[in-house]
mmCIF file of C-alpha atoms in Angstrom:
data_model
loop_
_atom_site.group_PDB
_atom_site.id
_atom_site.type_symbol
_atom_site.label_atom_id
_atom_site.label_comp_id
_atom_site.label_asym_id
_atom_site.label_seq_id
_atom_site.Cartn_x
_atom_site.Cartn_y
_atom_site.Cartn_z
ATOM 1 C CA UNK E 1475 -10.221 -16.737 -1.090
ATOM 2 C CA UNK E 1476 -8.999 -17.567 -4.415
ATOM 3 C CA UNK E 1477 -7.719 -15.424 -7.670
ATOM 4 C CA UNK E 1478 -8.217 -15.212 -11.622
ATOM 5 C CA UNK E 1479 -5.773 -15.119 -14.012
ATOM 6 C CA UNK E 1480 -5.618 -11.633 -12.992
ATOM 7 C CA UNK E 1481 -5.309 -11.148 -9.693
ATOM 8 C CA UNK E 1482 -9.500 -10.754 -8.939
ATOM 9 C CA UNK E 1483 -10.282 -11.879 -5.201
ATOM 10 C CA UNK E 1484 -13.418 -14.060 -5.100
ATOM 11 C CA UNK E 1485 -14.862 -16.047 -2.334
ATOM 12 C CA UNK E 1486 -14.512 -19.441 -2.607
ATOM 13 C CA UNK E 1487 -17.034 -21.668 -0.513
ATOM 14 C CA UNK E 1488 -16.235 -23.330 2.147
ATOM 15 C CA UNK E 1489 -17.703 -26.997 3.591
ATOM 16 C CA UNK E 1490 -16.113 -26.627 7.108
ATOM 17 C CA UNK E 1491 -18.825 -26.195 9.839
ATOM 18 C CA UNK E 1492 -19.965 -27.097 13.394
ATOM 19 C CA UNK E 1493 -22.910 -29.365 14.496
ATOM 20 C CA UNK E 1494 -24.954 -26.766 15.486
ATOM 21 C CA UNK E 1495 -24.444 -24.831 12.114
ATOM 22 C CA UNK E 1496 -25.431 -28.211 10.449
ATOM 23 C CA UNK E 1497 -28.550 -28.178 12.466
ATOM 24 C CA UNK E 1498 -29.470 -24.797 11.691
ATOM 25 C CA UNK E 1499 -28.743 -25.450 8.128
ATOM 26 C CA UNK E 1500 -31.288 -28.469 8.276
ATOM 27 C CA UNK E 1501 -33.805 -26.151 9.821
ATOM 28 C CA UNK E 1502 -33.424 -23.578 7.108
ATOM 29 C CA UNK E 1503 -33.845 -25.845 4.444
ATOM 30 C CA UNK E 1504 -35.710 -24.525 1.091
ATOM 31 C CA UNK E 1505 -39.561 -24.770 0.807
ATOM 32 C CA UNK E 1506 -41.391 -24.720 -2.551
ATOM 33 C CA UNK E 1507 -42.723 -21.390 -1.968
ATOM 34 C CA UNK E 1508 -38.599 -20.171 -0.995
ATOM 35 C CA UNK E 1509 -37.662 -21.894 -4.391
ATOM 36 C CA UNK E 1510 -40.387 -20.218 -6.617
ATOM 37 C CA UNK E 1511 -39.607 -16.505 -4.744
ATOM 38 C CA UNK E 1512 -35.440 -17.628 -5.648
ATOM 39 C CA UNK E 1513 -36.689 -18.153 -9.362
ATOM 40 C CA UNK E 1514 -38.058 -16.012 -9.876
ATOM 41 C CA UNK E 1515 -35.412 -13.259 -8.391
ATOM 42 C CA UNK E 1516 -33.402 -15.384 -10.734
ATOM 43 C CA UNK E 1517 -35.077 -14.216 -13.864
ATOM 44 C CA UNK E 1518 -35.401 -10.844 -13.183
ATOM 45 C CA UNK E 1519 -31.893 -10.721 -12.552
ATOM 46 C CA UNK E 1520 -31.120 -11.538 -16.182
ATOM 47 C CA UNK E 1521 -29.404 -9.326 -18.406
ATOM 48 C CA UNK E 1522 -31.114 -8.256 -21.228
ATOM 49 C CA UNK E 1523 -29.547 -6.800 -24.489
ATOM 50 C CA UNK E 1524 -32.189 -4.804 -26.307
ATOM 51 C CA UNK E 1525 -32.465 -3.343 -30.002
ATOM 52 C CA UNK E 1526 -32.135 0.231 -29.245
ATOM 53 C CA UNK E 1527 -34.465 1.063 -32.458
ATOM 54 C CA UNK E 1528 -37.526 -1.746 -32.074
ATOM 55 C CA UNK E 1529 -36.664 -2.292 -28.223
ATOM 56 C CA UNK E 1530 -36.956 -5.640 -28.429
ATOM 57 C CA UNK E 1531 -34.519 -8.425 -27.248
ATOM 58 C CA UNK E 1532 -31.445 -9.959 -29.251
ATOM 59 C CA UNK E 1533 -32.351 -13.140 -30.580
ATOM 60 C CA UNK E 1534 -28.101 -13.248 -31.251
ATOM 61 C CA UNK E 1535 -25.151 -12.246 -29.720
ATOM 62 C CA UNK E 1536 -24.702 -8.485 -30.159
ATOM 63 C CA UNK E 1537 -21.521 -9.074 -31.584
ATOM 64 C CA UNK E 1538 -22.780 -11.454 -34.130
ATOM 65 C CA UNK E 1539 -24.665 -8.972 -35.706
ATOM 66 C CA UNK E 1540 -22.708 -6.420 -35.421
ATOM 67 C CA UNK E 1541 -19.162 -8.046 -36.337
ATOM 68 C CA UNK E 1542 -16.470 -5.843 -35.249
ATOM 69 C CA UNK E 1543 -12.529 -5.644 -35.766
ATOM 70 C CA UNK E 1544 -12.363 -2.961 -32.729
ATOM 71 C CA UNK E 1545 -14.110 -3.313 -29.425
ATOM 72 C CA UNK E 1546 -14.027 -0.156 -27.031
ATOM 73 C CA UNK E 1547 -14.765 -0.328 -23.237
ATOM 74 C CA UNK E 1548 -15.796 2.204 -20.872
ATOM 75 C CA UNK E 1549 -16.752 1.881 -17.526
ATOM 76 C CA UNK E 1550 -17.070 4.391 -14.848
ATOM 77 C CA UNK E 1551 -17.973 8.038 -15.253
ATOM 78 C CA UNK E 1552 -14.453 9.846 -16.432
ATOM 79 C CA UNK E 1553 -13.682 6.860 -18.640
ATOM 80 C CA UNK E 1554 -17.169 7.255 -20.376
ATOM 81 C CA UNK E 1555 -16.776 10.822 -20.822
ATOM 82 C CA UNK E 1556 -13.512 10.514 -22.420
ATOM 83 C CA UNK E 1557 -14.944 8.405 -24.701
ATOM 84 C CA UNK E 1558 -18.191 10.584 -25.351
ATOM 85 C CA UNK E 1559 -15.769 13.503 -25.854
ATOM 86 C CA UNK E 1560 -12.634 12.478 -27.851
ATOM 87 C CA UNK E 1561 -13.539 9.697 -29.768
ATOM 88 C CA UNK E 1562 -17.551 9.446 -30.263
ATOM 89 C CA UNK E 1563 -17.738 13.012 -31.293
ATOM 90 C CA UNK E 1564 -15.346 12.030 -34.166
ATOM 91 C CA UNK E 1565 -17.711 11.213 -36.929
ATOM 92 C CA UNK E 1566 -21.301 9.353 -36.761
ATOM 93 C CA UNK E 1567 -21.983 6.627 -34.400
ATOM 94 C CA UNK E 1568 -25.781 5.098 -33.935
ATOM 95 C CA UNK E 1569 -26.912 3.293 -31.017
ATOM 96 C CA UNK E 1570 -27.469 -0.157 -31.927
ATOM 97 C CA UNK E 1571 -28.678 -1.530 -28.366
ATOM 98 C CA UNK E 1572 -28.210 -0.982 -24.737
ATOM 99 C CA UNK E 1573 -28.596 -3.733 -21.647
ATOM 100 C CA UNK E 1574 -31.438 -3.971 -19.124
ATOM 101 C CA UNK E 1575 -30.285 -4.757 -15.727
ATOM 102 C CA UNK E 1576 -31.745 -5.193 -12.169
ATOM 103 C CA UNK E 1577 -30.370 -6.493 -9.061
ATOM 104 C CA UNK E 1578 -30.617 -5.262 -5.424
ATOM 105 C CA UNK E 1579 -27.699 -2.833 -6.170
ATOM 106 C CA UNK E 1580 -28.157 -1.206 -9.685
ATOM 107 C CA UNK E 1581 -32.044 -1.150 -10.948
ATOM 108 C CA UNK E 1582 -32.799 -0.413 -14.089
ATOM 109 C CA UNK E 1583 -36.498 0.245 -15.249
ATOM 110 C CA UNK E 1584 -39.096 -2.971 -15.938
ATOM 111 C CA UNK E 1585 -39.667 -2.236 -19.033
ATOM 112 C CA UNK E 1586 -37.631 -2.433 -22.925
ATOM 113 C CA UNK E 1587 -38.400 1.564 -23.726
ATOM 114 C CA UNK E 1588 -35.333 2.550 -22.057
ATOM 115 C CA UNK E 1589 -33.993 6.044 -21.944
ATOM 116 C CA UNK E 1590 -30.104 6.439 -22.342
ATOM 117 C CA UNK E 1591 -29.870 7.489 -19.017
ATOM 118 C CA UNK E 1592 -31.932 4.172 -17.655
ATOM 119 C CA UNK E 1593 -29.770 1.923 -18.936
ATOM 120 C CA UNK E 1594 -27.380 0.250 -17.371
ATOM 121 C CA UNK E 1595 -25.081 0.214 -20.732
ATOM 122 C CA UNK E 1596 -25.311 1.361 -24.720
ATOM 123 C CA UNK E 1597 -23.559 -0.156 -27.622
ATOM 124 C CA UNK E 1598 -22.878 2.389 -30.140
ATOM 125 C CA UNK E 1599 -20.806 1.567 -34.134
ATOM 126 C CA UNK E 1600 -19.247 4.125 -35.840
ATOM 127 C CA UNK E 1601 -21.411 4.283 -39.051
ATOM 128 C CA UNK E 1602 -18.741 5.420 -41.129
ATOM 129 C CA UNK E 1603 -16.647 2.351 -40.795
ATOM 130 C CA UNK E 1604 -18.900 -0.270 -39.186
ATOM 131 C CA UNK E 1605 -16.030 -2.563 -38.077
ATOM 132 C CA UNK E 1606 -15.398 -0.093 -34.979
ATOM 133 C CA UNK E 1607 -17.997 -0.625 -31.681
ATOM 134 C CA UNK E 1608 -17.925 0.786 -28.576
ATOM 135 C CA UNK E 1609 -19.751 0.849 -25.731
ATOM 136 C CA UNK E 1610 -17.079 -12.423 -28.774
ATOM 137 C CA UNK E 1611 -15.842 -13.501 -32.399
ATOM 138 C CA UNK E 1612 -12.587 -14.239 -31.400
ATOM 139 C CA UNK E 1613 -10.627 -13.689 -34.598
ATOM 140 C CA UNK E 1614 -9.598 -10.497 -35.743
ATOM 141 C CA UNK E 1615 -10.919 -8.323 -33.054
ATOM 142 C CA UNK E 1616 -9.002 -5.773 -30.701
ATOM 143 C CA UNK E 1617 -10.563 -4.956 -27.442
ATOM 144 C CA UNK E 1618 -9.210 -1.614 -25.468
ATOM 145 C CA UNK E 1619 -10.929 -1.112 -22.179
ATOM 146 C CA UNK E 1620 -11.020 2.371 -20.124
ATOM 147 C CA UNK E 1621 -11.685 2.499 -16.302
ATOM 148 C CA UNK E 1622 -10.770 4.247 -12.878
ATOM 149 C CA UNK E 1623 -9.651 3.393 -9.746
ATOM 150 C CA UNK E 1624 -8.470 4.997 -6.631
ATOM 151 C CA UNK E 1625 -4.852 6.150 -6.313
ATOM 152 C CA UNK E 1626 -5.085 3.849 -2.857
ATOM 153 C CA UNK E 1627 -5.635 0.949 -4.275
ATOM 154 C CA UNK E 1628 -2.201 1.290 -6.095
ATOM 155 C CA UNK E 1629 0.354 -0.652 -4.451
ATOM 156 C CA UNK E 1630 3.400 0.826 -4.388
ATOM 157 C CA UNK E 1631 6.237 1.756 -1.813
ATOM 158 C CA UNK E 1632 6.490 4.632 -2.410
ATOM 159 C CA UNK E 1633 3.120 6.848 -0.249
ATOM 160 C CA UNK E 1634 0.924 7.184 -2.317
ATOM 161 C CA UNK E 1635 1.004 11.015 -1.339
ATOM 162 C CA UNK E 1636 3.447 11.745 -3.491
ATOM 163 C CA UNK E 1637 2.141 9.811 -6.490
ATOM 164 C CA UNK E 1638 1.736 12.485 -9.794
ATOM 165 C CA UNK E 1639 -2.102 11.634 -9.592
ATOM 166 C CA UNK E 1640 -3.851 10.752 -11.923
ATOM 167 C CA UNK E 1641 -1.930 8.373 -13.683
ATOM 168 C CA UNK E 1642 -2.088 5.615 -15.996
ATOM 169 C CA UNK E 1643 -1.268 1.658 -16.070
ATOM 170 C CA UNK E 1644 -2.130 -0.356 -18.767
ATOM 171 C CA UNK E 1645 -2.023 -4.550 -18.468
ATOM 172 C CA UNK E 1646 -2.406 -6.708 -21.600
ATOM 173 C CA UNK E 1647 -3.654 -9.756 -22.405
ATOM 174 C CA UNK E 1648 -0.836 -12.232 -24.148
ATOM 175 C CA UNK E 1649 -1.682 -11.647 -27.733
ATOM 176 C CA UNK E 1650 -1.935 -8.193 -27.661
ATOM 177 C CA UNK E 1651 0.831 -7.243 -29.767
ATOM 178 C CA UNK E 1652 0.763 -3.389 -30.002
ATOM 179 C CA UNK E 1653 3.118 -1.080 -27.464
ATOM 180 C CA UNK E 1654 1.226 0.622 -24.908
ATOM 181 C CA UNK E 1655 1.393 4.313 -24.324
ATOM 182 C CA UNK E 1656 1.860 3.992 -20.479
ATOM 183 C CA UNK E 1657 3.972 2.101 -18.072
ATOM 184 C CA UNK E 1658 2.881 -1.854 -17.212
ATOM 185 C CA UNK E 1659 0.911 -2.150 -14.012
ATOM 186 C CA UNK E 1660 3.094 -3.724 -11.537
ATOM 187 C CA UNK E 1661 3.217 -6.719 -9.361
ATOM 188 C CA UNK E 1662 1.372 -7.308 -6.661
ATOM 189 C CA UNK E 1663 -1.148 -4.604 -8.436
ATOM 190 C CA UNK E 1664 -4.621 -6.305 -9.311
ATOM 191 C CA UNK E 1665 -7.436 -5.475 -11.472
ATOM 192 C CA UNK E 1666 -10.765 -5.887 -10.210
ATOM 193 C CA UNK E 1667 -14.597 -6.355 -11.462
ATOM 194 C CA UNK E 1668 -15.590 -6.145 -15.047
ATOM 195 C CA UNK E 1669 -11.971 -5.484 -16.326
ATOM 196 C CA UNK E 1670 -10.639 -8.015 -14.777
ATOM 197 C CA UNK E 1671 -13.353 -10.237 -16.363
ATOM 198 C CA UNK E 1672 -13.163 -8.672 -19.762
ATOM 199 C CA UNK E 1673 -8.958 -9.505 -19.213
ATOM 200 C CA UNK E 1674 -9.397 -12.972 -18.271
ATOM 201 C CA UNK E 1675 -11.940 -14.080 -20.909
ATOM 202 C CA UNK E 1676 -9.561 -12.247 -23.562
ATOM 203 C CA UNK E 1677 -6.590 -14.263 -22.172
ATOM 204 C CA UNK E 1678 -8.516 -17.623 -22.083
ATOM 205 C CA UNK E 1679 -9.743 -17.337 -25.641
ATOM 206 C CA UNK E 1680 -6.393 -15.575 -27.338
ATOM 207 C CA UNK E 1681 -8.232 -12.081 -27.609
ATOM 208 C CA UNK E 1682 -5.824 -8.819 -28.202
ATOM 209 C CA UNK E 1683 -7.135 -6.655 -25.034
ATOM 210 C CA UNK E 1684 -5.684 -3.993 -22.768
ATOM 211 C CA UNK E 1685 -7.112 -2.607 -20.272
ATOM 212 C CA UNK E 1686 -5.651 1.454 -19.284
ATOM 213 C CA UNK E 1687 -6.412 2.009 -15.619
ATOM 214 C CA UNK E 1688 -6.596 5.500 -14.462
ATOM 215 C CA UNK E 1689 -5.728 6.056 -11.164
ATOM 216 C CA UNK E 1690 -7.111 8.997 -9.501
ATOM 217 C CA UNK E 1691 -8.195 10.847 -6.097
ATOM 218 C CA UNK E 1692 -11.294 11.776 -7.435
ATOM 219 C CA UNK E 1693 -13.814 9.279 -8.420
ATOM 220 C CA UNK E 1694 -16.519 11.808 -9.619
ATOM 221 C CA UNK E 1695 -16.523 13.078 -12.828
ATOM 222 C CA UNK E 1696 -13.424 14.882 -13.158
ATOM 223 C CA UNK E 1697 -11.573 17.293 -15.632
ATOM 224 C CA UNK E 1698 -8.478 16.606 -15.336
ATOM 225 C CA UNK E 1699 -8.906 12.758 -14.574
ATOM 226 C CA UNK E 1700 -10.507 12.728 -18.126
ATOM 227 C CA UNK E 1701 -7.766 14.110 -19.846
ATOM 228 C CA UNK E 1702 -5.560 12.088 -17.794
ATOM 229 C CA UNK E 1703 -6.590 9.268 -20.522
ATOM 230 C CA UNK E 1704 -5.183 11.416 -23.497
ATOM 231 C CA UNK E 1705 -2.276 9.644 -23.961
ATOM 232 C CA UNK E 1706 -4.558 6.818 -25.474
ATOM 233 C CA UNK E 1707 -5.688 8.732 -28.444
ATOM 234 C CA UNK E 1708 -2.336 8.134 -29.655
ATOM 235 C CA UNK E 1709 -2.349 4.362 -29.811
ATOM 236 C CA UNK E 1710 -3.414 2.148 -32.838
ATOM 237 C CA UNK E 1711 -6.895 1.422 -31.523
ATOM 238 C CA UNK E 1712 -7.856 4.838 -31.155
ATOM 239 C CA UNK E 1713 -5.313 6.870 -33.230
ATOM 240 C CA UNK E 1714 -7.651 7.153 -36.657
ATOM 241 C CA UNK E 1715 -11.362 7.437 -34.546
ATOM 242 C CA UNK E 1716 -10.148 11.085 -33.313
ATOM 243 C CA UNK E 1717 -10.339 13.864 -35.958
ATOM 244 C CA UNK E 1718 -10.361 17.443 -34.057
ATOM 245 C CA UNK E 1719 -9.063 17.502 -30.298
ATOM 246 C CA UNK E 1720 -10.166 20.860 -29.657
ATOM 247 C CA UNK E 1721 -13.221 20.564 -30.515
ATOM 248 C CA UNK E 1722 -13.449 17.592 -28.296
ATOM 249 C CA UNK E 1723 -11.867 19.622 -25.289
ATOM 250 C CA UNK E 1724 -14.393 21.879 -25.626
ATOM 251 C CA UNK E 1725 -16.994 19.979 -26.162
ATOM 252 C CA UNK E 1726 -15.565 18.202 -22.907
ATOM 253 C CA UNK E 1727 -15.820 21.111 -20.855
ATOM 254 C CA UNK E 1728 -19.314 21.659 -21.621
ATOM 255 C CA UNK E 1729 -19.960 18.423 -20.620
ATOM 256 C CA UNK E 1730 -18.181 19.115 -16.830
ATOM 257 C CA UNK E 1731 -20.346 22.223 -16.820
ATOM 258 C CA UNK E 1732 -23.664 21.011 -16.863
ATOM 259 C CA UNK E 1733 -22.196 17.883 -14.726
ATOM 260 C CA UNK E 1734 -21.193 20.954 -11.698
ATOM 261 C CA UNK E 1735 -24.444 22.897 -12.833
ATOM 262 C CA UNK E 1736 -26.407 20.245 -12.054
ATOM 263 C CA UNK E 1737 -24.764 18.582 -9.254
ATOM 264 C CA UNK E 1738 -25.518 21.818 -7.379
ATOM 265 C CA UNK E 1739 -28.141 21.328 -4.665
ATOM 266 C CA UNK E 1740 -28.669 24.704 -4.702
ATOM 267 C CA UNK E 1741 -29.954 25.903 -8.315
#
């Protein structure tokens, strides 16, 4: 096993072996027809960014033509509706693009006229003040990313039991300068996935990132999980994006309605 800069497990390969998995490695060796099925698996596995308004691809880097001086990250369903909620229903944002994905675990549709529930991400600016994108050029650009995981992954001695779930933890990148508006995640804590990616390219390239890490029992989409991310609204990133809070609440709530309504196998 090995480790990123922060703390993500990957599998590292391995060249130890016995004879006999040598020779059933020999016997297993790729055909043309194997290698054509591979690349072509290998292609449709690409991600695609497409122009949300001609659905065509990106000829550039998304962030190229839409320079940005703020970058905001959601992932997961309670970090995406606190985002739809507090800060995208604070003035005008337009969908510049969204990404086509398939692999054997998430699928989105084969074509480019994607819905904005088929695909697998959107890209949204504020229009208002263009330098502001949620969903690199590496100079003048802050990148705040929002995402959940389960209070058991938190390491702690304490059992987690008696943990005030949810709660937030917040780890930074070197260069991020700004105070956070939660406690530091602690040692031997890790980050995992996509943050953990977004963290370590940030780091490598002398980005200003932090990632605020929710922990929670419940993994669905979750009232008070999504309001467990409040405190961020307060922070420089997000502090001028977020004009009327109780509007946003409400609108909020609405939002966890139709989620139950229609989660209901029932109706």
């Amino acid at each position: 096993m090995a480790a990123t800069f922060f703390g993500e497990v990957v599998k590292a390969s391995c060249r130890a072996g016995t004879e006999d998995e040598e020779e059933e490695e020999e016997g297993r060796r790729e055909t043309p027809e194997d290698r054509e099925v591979r690349q072509q698996l290998a292609r449709k596995r690409e991600v695609r960014l497409l122009r949300r308004q001609t659905k065509t691809s990106l000829e550039v880097s998304l962030l190229e033509k839409y320079p940005c001086s703020k970058f905001i990250i959601a992932i997961g369903n309670n970090a995406v509706a606190f985002l739809s909620s507090f800060v995208m229903n604070s003035g005008v944002w337009e969908e510049v693009g969204c990404a086509k994905l398939w692999n054997e675990w998430c699928r989105t549709a084969d074509t480019t006229h994607l819905s904005s529930t088929e695909a697998f991400c959107g890209f949204y600016h504020l229009k208002s003040n263009p330098s502001v994108f949620g969903s690199c050029p590496r100079k003048n650009m802050q990148i705040t990313i929002l995402t959940c995981r389960h209070v058991t992954d938190y390491k702690t001695l304490e059992s987690t039991g008696s943990l005030p779930s949810p709660f937030l933890k917040a780890l930074k990148t070197q260069n991020f300068k700004d105070p956070a508006c939660c406690p530091l995640l602690e040692q031997p804590n890790i980050v995992h996935d996509l943050p953990a990616a977004v963290l370590s390219y940030c780091q490598v390239w002398k980005i200003p990132a932090i990632l605020y890490l929710c922990y929670t029992d419940v993994m669905k989409l979750d009232l008070i999980t999504v309001e467990a991310f409040k405190p961020i609204l307060s922070t420089r990133s997000l502090k001028g994006l977020v004009k009327n809070i109780p509007q946003s609440t409400e609108i909020l709530k609405k939002l966890m309605t139709t989620n139950e309504i229609q989660s209901n196998i029932y109706t």
